[in-house]
CSV table of C-alpha atoms in Angstrom, one decimal:
chain,number,residue,atom,x,y,z
A,25,UNK,CA,187.1,58.1,129.4
A,26,UNK,CA,183.6,57.5,128.0
A,27,UNK,CA,182.4,60.5,126.1
A,28,UNK,CA,179.7,62.1,128.3
A,29,UNK,CA,177.3,62.2,125.4
A,30,UNK,CA,177.6,58.6,124.2
A,31,UNK,CA,174.7,57.0,126.1
A,32,UNK,CA,172.1,59.8,126.1
A,33,UNK,CA,172.2,61.1,122.5
A,34,UNK,CA,173.0,64.6,121.3
A,35,UNK,CA,172.8,67.5,123.6
A,36,UNK,CA,170.4,70.4,122.9
A,37,UNK,CA,171.0,74.0,123.8
A,38,UNK,CA,174.1,75.7,125.0
A,39,UNK,CA,173.6,74.9,128.7
A,40,UNK,CA,172.4,71.3,128.4
A,41,UNK,CA,173.5,68.9,131.2
A,42,UNK,CA,175.4,65.7,130.5
A,43,UNK,CA,173.8,64.0,133.5
A,44,UNK,CA,177.0,61.8,133.9
A,45,UNK,CA,180.1,61.7,135.9
A,46,UNK,CA,183.7,62.0,134.8
A,47,UNK,CA,186.3,59.4,135.6
A,48,UNK,CA,187.0,60.9,139.1
A,49,UNK,CA,183.3,60.7,140.0
A,50,UNK,CA,182.6,64.5,139.6
A,51,UNK,CA,179.2,65.1,138.2
A,52,UNK,CA,179.2,66.9,134.8
A,53,UNK,CA,176.2,69.1,135.0
A,54,UNK,CA,175.4,72.4,133.3
A,55,UNK,CA,178.4,72.1,131.0
A,56,UNK,CA,177.7,74.1,127.7
A,57,UNK,CA,178.4,72.5,124.4
A,58,UNK,CA,181.7,73.5,122.7
A,59,UNK,CA,181.1,73.8,119.0
A,60,UNK,CA,183.3,75.1,116.2
A,61,UNK,CA,181.0,78.1,116.0
A,62,UNK,CA,181.4,78.8,119.7
A,63,UNK,CA,185.2,78.7,119.2
A,64,UNK,CA,184.7,81.5,116.7
A,65,UNK,CA,184.6,79.7,113.3
A,66,UNK,CA,181.4,80.0,111.3
A,67,UNK,CA,181.4,77.3,108.6
A,68,UNK,CA,178.0,78.5,107.3
A,69,UNK,CA,179.3,82.0,106.9
A,70,UNK,CA,182.0,80.6,104.7
A,71,UNK,CA,179.5,78.9,102.5
A,72,UNK,CA,177.5,82.2,102.2
A,73,UNK,CA,180.7,84.0,101.2
A,74,UNK,CA,181.4,81.4,98.4
A,75,UNK,CA,177.9,81.9,97.1
A,76,UNK,CA,178.4,85.7,97.0
A,77,UNK,CA,181.7,85.5,95.2
A,78,UNK,CA,181.1,82.5,92.9
A,79,UNK,CA,179.9,84.4,89.8
A,80,UNK,CA,182.8,86.9,89.9
A,81,UNK,CA,185.3,84.0,90.2
A,82,UNK,CA,183.7,82.0,87.4
A,83,UNK,CA,183.9,85.1,85.1
A,84,UNK,CA,187.7,84.8,85.1
A,85,UNK,CA,187.6,81.2,83.8
A,86,UNK,CA,188.6,80.4,80.2
A,87,UNK,CA,188.6,77.2,78.2
A,88,UNK,CA,191.7,75.9,80.0
A,89,UNK,CA,190.1,75.8,83.4
A,90,UNK,CA,188.9,72.3,84.3
A,91,UNK,CA,186.0,72.1,86.8
A,92,UNK,CA,184.4,75.0,88.6
A,93,UNK,CA,184.3,76.8,92.0
A,94,UNK,CA,184.6,74.7,95.1
A,95,UNK,CA,187.1,72.0,94.2
A,96,UNK,CA,189.9,70.9,96.5
A,97,UNK,CA,192.4,72.2,93.9
A,98,UNK,CA,192.1,74.3,90.8
A,99,UNK,CA,192.8,72.5,87.6
A,100,UNK,CA,194.2,74.1,84.5
A,101,UNK,CA,194.8,72.4,81.1
A,102,UNK,CA,198.3,73.0,79.9
A,103,UNK,CA,198.2,70.9,76.7
A,104,UNK,CA,199.2,74.0,74.8
A,105,UNK,CA,202.7,73.8,76.3
A,106,UNK,CA,203.4,71.0,73.8
A,107,UNK,CA,203.7,73.8,71.2
A,108,UNK,CA,206.6,75.4,73.1
A,109,UNK,CA,210.2,74.5,72.2
A,110,UNK,CA,211.3,75.0,75.8
A,111,UNK,CA,208.5,76.3,78.1
A,112,UNK,CA,209.6,78.0,81.3
A,113,UNK,CA,207.2,78.2,84.2
A,114,UNK,CA,207.2,81.4,86.2
A,115,UNK,CA,205.7,81.7,89.7
A,116,UNK,CA,205.2,84.6,92.1
A,117,UNK,CA,203.6,85.0,95.5
A,118,UNK,CA,202.9,88.2,97.4
A,119,UNK,CA,200.5,90.1,99.7
A,120,UNK,CA,199.7,93.8,100.0
A,121,UNK,CA,201.3,94.6,103.3
A,122,UNK,CA,199.9,96.9,105.8
A,123,UNK,CA,197.7,98.6,103.3
A,124,UNK,CA,195.0,96.2,104.5
A,125,UNK,CA,194.9,98.3,107.8
A,126,UNK,CA,193.7,101.3,105.8
A,127,UNK,CA,191.0,99.3,104.1
A,128,UNK,CA,189.8,98.0,107.5
A,129,UNK,CA,189.8,101.5,109.0
A,130,UNK,CA,187.9,102.9,106.0
A,131,UNK,CA,185.6,99.8,105.7
A,132,UNK,CA,186.3,99.7,102.0
A,133,UNK,CA,187.3,96.2,100.8
A,134,UNK,CA,186.7,96.0,97.1
A,135,UNK,CA,190.0,97.6,96.0
A,136,UNK,CA,192.5,95.5,98.0
A,137,UNK,CA,192.1,92.6,95.6
A,138,UNK,CA,193.4,94.8,92.7
A,139,UNK,CA,196.5,95.4,94.8
A,140,UNK,CA,197.0,91.7,95.4
A,141,UNK,CA,196.7,90.8,91.7
A,142,UNK,CA,199.0,93.7,90.6
A,143,UNK,CA,201.7,92.7,93.1
A,144,UNK,CA,201.7,89.1,91.9
A,145,UNK,CA,201.1,89.1,88.1
A,146,UNK,CA,203.1,92.1,87.3
A,147,UNK,CA,206.1,90.4,88.8
A,148,UNK,CA,205.6,87.5,86.4
A,149,UNK,CA,205.3,89.7,83.3
A,150,UNK,CA,208.7,91.2,84.1
A,151,UNK,CA,210.3,88.1,82.7
A,152,UNK,CA,208.1,88.1,79.6
A,153,UNK,CA,205.9,85.3,80.9
A,154,UNK,CA,202.1,85.3,80.5
A,155,UNK,CA,200.4,84.6,83.8
A,156,UNK,CA,198.0,81.7,83.4
A,157,UNK,CA,196.2,81.2,86.7
A,158,UNK,CA,196.1,82.5,90.3
A,159,UNK,CA,195.0,81.4,93.7
A,160,UNK,CA,194.3,83.6,96.8
A,161,UNK,CA,194.3,83.2,100.6
A,162,UNK,CA,192.4,85.3,103.1
A,163,UNK,CA,192.9,85.0,106.8
A,164,UNK,CA,190.4,86.8,109.0
A,165,UNK,CA,189.4,87.1,112.6
A,166,UNK,CA,185.7,86.8,111.8
A,167,UNK,CA,184.3,85.7,108.5
A,168,UNK,CA,181.8,88.3,107.3
A,169,UNK,CA,180.5,87.0,104.0
A,170,UNK,CA,179.9,90.4,102.4
A,171,UNK,CA,183.4,91.6,103.3
A,172,UNK,CA,185.1,88.5,102.0
A,173,UNK,CA,183.0,88.6,98.8
A,174,UNK,CA,184.1,92.3,98.3
A,175,UNK,CA,187.7,91.3,98.5
A,176,UNK,CA,187.4,88.4,96.2
A,177,UNK,CA,185.4,90.4,93.7
A,178,UNK,CA,188.2,92.8,93.5
A,179,UNK,CA,190.7,90.0,92.9
A,180,UNK,CA,188.5,88.5,90.2
A,181,UNK,CA,188.0,91.9,88.4
A,182,UNK,CA,191.8,92.4,88.4
A,183,UNK,CA,192.3,88.9,87.1
A,184,UNK,CA,190.0,89.6,84.2
A,185,UNK,CA,191.9,92.8,83.4
A,186,UNK,CA,195.1,90.7,83.3
A,187,UNK,CA,193.5,87.8,81.5
A,188,UNK,CA,194.4,85.4,84.4
A,189,UNK,CA,192.1,82.7,85.6
A,190,UNK,CA,191.3,82.7,89.3
A,191,UNK,CA,191.2,78.9,89.8
A,192,UNK,CA,191.0,78.6,93.6
A,193,UNK,CA,191.4,80.1,97.0
A,194,UNK,CA,191.0,79.7,100.7
A,195,UNK,CA,189.4,81.7,103.5
A,196,UNK,CA,190.3,80.9,107.0
A,197,UNK,CA,189.0,82.3,110.3
A,198,UNK,CA,191.6,82.8,113.0
A,199,UNK,CA,189.7,83.9,116.1
A,200,UNK,CA,191.9,85.0,118.9
A,201,UNK,CA,194.8,85.5,116.5
A,202,UNK,CA,193.2,88.3,114.5
A,203,UNK,CA,190.5,90.8,115.7
A,204,UNK,CA,187.0,90.5,114.3
A,205,UNK,CA,187.6,93.3,111.8
A,206,UNK,CA,191.1,92.2,110.8
A,207,UNK,CA,192.2,90.2,107.8
A,208,UNK,CA,195.2,89.7,105.6
A,209,UNK,CA,195.5,88.5,102.0
A,210,UNK,CA,198.0,86.7,99.9
A,211,UNK,CA,198.1,85.2,96.5
A,212,UNK,CA,200.2,83.2,94.0
A,213,UNK,CA,200.2,82.9,90.3
A,214,UNK,CA,201.9,80.8,87.6
A,215,UNK,CA,202.9,81.9,84.1
A,216,UNK,CA,204.8,80.6,81.1
A,217,UNK,CA,207.3,81.9,78.7
A,218,UNK,CA,209.3,80.5,75.8
A,219,UNK,CA,212.9,80.3,76.9
A,220,UNK,CA,214.1,82.2,73.9
A,221,UNK,CA,211.6,85.0,74.7
A,222,UNK,CA,212.5,85.4,78.4
A,223,UNK,CA,213.3,89.0,79.2
A,224,UNK,CA,216.1,90.0,81.5
A,225,UNK,CA,219.6,91.3,81.9
A,226,UNK,CA,220.9,88.8,79.3
A,227,UNK,CA,219.2,90.9,76.6
A,228,UNK,CA,220.0,94.4,77.9
A,229,UNK,CA,222.6,96.4,75.9
A,230,UNK,CA,224.4,99.7,76.5
A,231,UNK,CA,222.4,102.4,74.8
A,232,UNK,CA,219.0,100.9,75.6
A,233,UNK,CA,216.4,103.4,76.6
A,234,UNK,CA,214.4,103.4,79.8
A,235,UNK,CA,210.7,104.1,79.5
A,236,UNK,CA,208.6,104.9,82.5
A,237,UNK,CA,205.0,103.8,83.0
A,238,UNK,CA,203.0,105.9,85.4
A,239,UNK,CA,201.8,104.5,88.7
A,240,UNK,CA,198.3,105.0,89.9
A,241,UNK,CA,199.5,106.1,93.3
A,242,UNK,CA,201.3,104.5,96.2
A,243,UNK,CA,200.4,101.0,94.9
A,244,UNK,CA,201.1,98.6,97.8
A,245,UNK,CA,204.5,99.5,99.2
A,246,UNK,CA,205.7,101.7,102.0
A,247,UNK,CA,202.5,101.7,104.0
A,248,UNK,CA,204.2,101.2,107.3
A,249,UNK,CA,205.9,104.6,106.7
A,250,UNK,CA,202.6,106.1,105.5
A,251,UNK,CA,200.7,104.9,108.6
A,252,UNK,CA,203.5,106.2,110.9
A,253,UNK,CA,203.3,109.6,109.2
A,254,UNK,CA,199.5,110.0,109.5
A,255,UNK,CA,199.5,108.6,113.1
A,256,UNK,CA,202.2,111.1,114.2
A,257,UNK,CA,200.3,113.9,112.5
A,258,UNK,CA,197.0,112.7,113.9
A,259,UNK,CA,195.4,112.9,110.5
A,260,UNK,CA,191.8,111.6,110.0
A,261,UNK,CA,191.5,109.2,107.1
A,262,UNK,CA,188.0,110.7,106.4
A,263,UNK,CA,189.4,114.3,106.1
A,264,UNK,CA,189.3,115.8,102.7
A,265,UNK,CA,192.8,116.8,101.3
A,266,UNK,CA,192.7,119.5,98.7
A,267,UNK,CA,195.8,118.3,96.9
A,268,UNK,CA,194.1,114.9,96.4
A,269,UNK,CA,190.6,116.1,95.6
A,270,UNK,CA,189.3,113.5,97.9
A,271,UNK,CA,189.7,112.1,101.4
A,272,UNK,CA,193.0,110.9,102.7
A,273,UNK,CA,191.7,107.4,103.1
A,274,UNK,CA,190.4,107.3,99.5
A,275,UNK,CA,193.8,108.5,98.2
A,276,UNK,CA,195.6,105.8,100.2
A,277,UNK,CA,193.3,103.1,98.9
A,278,UNK,CA,193.7,103.9,95.2
A,279,UNK,CA,194.4,100.4,93.8
A,280,UNK,CA,197.7,99.2,92.3
A,281,UNK,CA,197.7,99.6,88.5
A,282,UNK,CA,197.7,96.2,86.8
A,283,UNK,CA,200.1,96.4,83.8
A,284,UNK,CA,200.1,92.8,82.6
A,285,UNK,CA,197.3,93.0,80.0
A,286,UNK,CA,198.8,95.9,78.2
A,287,UNK,CA,202.3,94.5,78.4
A,288,UNK,CA,201.2,91.2,76.9
A,289,UNK,CA,199.8,93.1,74.0
A,290,UNK,CA,203.0,95.1,73.6
A,291,UNK,CA,205.2,92.0,73.6
A,292,UNK,CA,203.0,90.3,71.0
A,293,UNK,CA,202.7,93.4,68.7
A,294,UNK,CA,206.3,94.6,69.1
A,295,UNK,CA,208.4,91.5,69.4
A,296,UNK,CA,212.0,92.2,70.3
A,297,UNK,CA,211.4,95.8,71.3
A,298,UNK,CA,211.5,95.2,75.0
A,299,UNK,CA,214.7,93.7,76.5
A,300,UNK,CA,213.8,93.8,80.2
A,301,UNK,CA,211.3,95.2,82.7
A,302,UNK,CA,211.4,96.4,86.2
A,303,UNK,CA,208.3,96.3,88.5
A,304,UNK,CA,208.8,99.1,91.0
A,305,UNK,CA,207.8,97.7,94.4
A,306,UNK,CA,209.6,97.4,97.7
A,307,UNK,CA,212.9,99.2,97.6
A,308,UNK,CA,211.9,101.9,95.2
A,309,UNK,CA,212.9,102.8,91.7
A,310,UNK,CA,216.7,102.4,91.7
A,311,UNK,CA,216.8,99.2,93.7
A,312,UNK,CA,214.4,97.5,91.4
A,313,UNK,CA,216.0,98.9,88.3
A,314,UNK,CA,219.4,97.6,89.2
A,315,UNK,CA,218.1,94.0,89.6
A,316,UNK,CA,217.3,93.7,85.8
A,317,UNK,CA,220.6,95.1,84.4
A,318,UNK,CA,223.8,93.2,83.6
A,319,UNK,CA,226.9,93.7,85.7
A,320,UNK,CA,229.0,96.6,84.4
A,321,UNK,CA,226.0,98.6,83.3
A,322,UNK,CA,224.1,101.4,85.0
A,323,UNK,CA,220.5,102.6,84.5
A,324,UNK,CA,220.6,106.4,84.6
A,325,UNK,CA,217.2,107.9,85.4
A,326,UNK,CA,216.4,111.6,85.6
A,327,UNK,CA,213.9,113.1,88.0
A,328,UNK,CA,213.2,116.0,85.7
A,329,UNK,CA,211.5,113.7,83.2
A,330,UNK,CA,208.3,113.3,85.2
A,331,UNK,CA,206.1,115.0,87.7
A,332,UNK,CA,205.9,113.3,91.1
A,333,UNK,CA,202.2,112.9,92.1
A,334,UNK,CA,201.0,115.0,95.1
A,335,UNK,CA,200.5,112.0,97.4
A,336,UNK,CA,204.3,111.5,97.7
A,337,UNK,CA,205.2,115.2,98.4
A,338,UNK,CA,202.3,115.7,100.8
A,339,UNK,CA,203.1,112.7,102.9
A,340,UNK,CA,206.9,113.2,102.6
A,341,UNK,CA,206.7,116.8,103.6
A,342,UNK,CA,204.2,116.1,106.4
A,343,UNK,CA,206.6,113.4,107.9
A,344,UNK,CA,209.8,115.3,107.2
A,345,UNK,CA,210.9,112.2,105.2
A,346,UNK,CA,214.4,112.6,103.6
A,347,UNK,CA,214.5,112.4,99.8
A,348,UNK,CA,216.6,109.2,99.9
A,349,UNK,CA,214.0,107.5,102.1
A,350,UNK,CA,211.2,108.6,99.9
A,351,UNK,CA,212.9,107.1,96.9
A,352,UNK,CA,214.0,103.9,98.7
A,353,UNK,CA,210.4,103.3,99.9
A,354,UNK,CA,207.9,104.6,97.4
A,355,UNK,CA,207.6,104.3,93.6
A,356,UNK,CA,207.4,108.1,93.4
A,357,UNK,CA,204.9,107.8,90.5
A,358,UNK,CA,206.8,105.3,88.4
A,359,UNK,CA,205.1,101.9,88.6
A,360,UNK,CA,207.0,100.0,85.9
A,361,UNK,CA,210.2,100.6,83.8
A,362,UNK,CA,210.8,99.1,80.4
A,363,UNK,CA,214.3,98.6,79.0
A,364,UNK,CA,213.8,99.2,75.3
A,365,UNK,CA,215.9,98.8,72.1
A,366,UNK,CA,216.9,102.4,71.1
A,367,UNK,CA,215.5,101.9,67.6
A,368,UNK,CA,212.1,100.9,68.9
A,369,UNK,CA,211.4,103.6,71.4
A,370,UNK,CA,208.6,105.3,69.4
A,371,UNK,CA,206.8,101.9,68.9
A,372,UNK,CA,206.7,101.4,72.7
A,373,UNK,CA,205.8,105.0,73.6
A,374,UNK,CA,202.9,104.8,71.2
A,375,UNK,CA,201.6,101.7,73.0
A,376,UNK,CA,201.2,103.3,76.5
A,377,UNK,CA,199.4,106.5,77.2
A,378,UNK,CA,201.4,108.6,79.7
A,379,UNK,CA,204.7,106.8,79.2
A,380,UNK,CA,207.9,108.8,78.8
A,381,UNK,CA,211.6,108.4,78.3
A,382,UNK,CA,213.0,108.1,81.8
A,383,UNK,CA,216.7,107.6,81.0
A,384,UNK,CA,219.1,105.2,79.4
A,385,UNK,CA,221.5,102.3,80.1
A,386,UNK,CA,225.2,103.2,80.0
A,387,UNK,CA,228.5,101.6,80.9
A,388,UNK,CA,229.1,101.9,84.6
A,389,UNK,CA,232.5,103.6,84.7
A,390,UNK,CA,232.3,104.2,88.5
A,391,UNK,CA,231.7,107.9,88.0
A,392,UNK,CA,228.5,107.8,90.1
A,393,UNK,CA,229.6,105.2,92.6
A,394,UNK,CA,230.2,107.6,95.5
A,395,UNK,CA,226.8,109.3,95.0
A,396,UNK,CA,224.4,108.5,97.9
A,397,UNK,CA,221.7,107.7,95.4
A,398,UNK,CA,223.8,105.1,93.6
A,399,UNK,CA,222.4,101.5,94.1
A,400,UNK,CA,223.9,98.2,93.2
A,401,UNK,CA,223.6,94.6,94.5
A,402,UNK,CA,219.9,95.2,95.4
A,403,UNK,CA,217.7,92.3,96.6
A,404,UNK,CA,220.8,90.0,96.5
A,405,UNK,CA,221.1,90.3,92.7
A,406,UNK,CA,224.7,90.5,91.5
A,407,UNK,CA,223.8,92.6,88.5
A,408,UNK,CA,224.1,96.2,87.4
A,409,UNK,CA,223.6,99.6,89.1
A,410,UNK,CA,221.1,102.4,89.0
A,411,UNK,CA,220.9,106.0,89.9
A,412,UNK,CA,218.5,108.9,90.0
A,413,UNK,CA,219.9,112.2,88.9
A,414,UNK,CA,218.3,115.6,88.7
């Protein structure tokens, strides 16, 4: 079929007539143009978003970044890897789950990027690896440049905090799949560690001490439970909650703490002190602790060693959430756990304000195996066990 526009030149206006007939002889009159914009994708808005975020992204770049913003792929010079005896690359990818729904309801978008970076790079540091660079992906129903720029600025700020270069990203409009005010975010990062310095179960010993690092709040896990609780209670996100000292929505949007920068300093200044780390994300404290311990050992953690922040008790009590479900779903105020050489505990505690002795690693004699809070085989890892005791 001959394109209706081929002989008469470009059409003008949304209701311009082709003045031609289709192959069946039907006259094609008053047919509007179908453009990418009319299908719901605004390319110019994407360009405006890039201009708004460009300086924030560029601020994360270091001497290893090759090229600038806008390339088809981010380039990173890894010539320094020649100095490693056996460099291991570490990679991680994640999102922030349904926490984005709270951000959309509150129309606050500059913190969700911190959540994304924390969820990705703090998984990489667990193995002792230094995250080098990161990319992000944002899917939205309608590209609003200011909103996208807010999200990316948050990502860039958190990357600077973790000393990670944000080398690329993608924003995609999905009209008809996502609502105009809906979006989702994802990211991926790559890091490197010398094989001999890799942290993990292979370095953990009976008698090692568990040190807890405080969470900033809920971080980015368990929001499906959170949203169900507040929906059932018909709570207004804009209502002030005395226990929080701010609105419910503001409390729920407190960004994930990014530990990577401080942990890199610790590993450099106190070599050999840390044997393993556990990033407390989906599955809660015990499940994530068990994945970094060797078979035959148990991480014993004591609830009496820290004060659970109000957000967990307020939401848990409001929803009548059983204690086991709270601890399987939320971090309960413990965002990261370090497995530390017993002789180096003071060195590590002095490096983190607010850190405390959470428990210890012991031989798993089976004494606690019948306890409902005993966890082993978490996340498919055939490793150790963990338990929370009073």
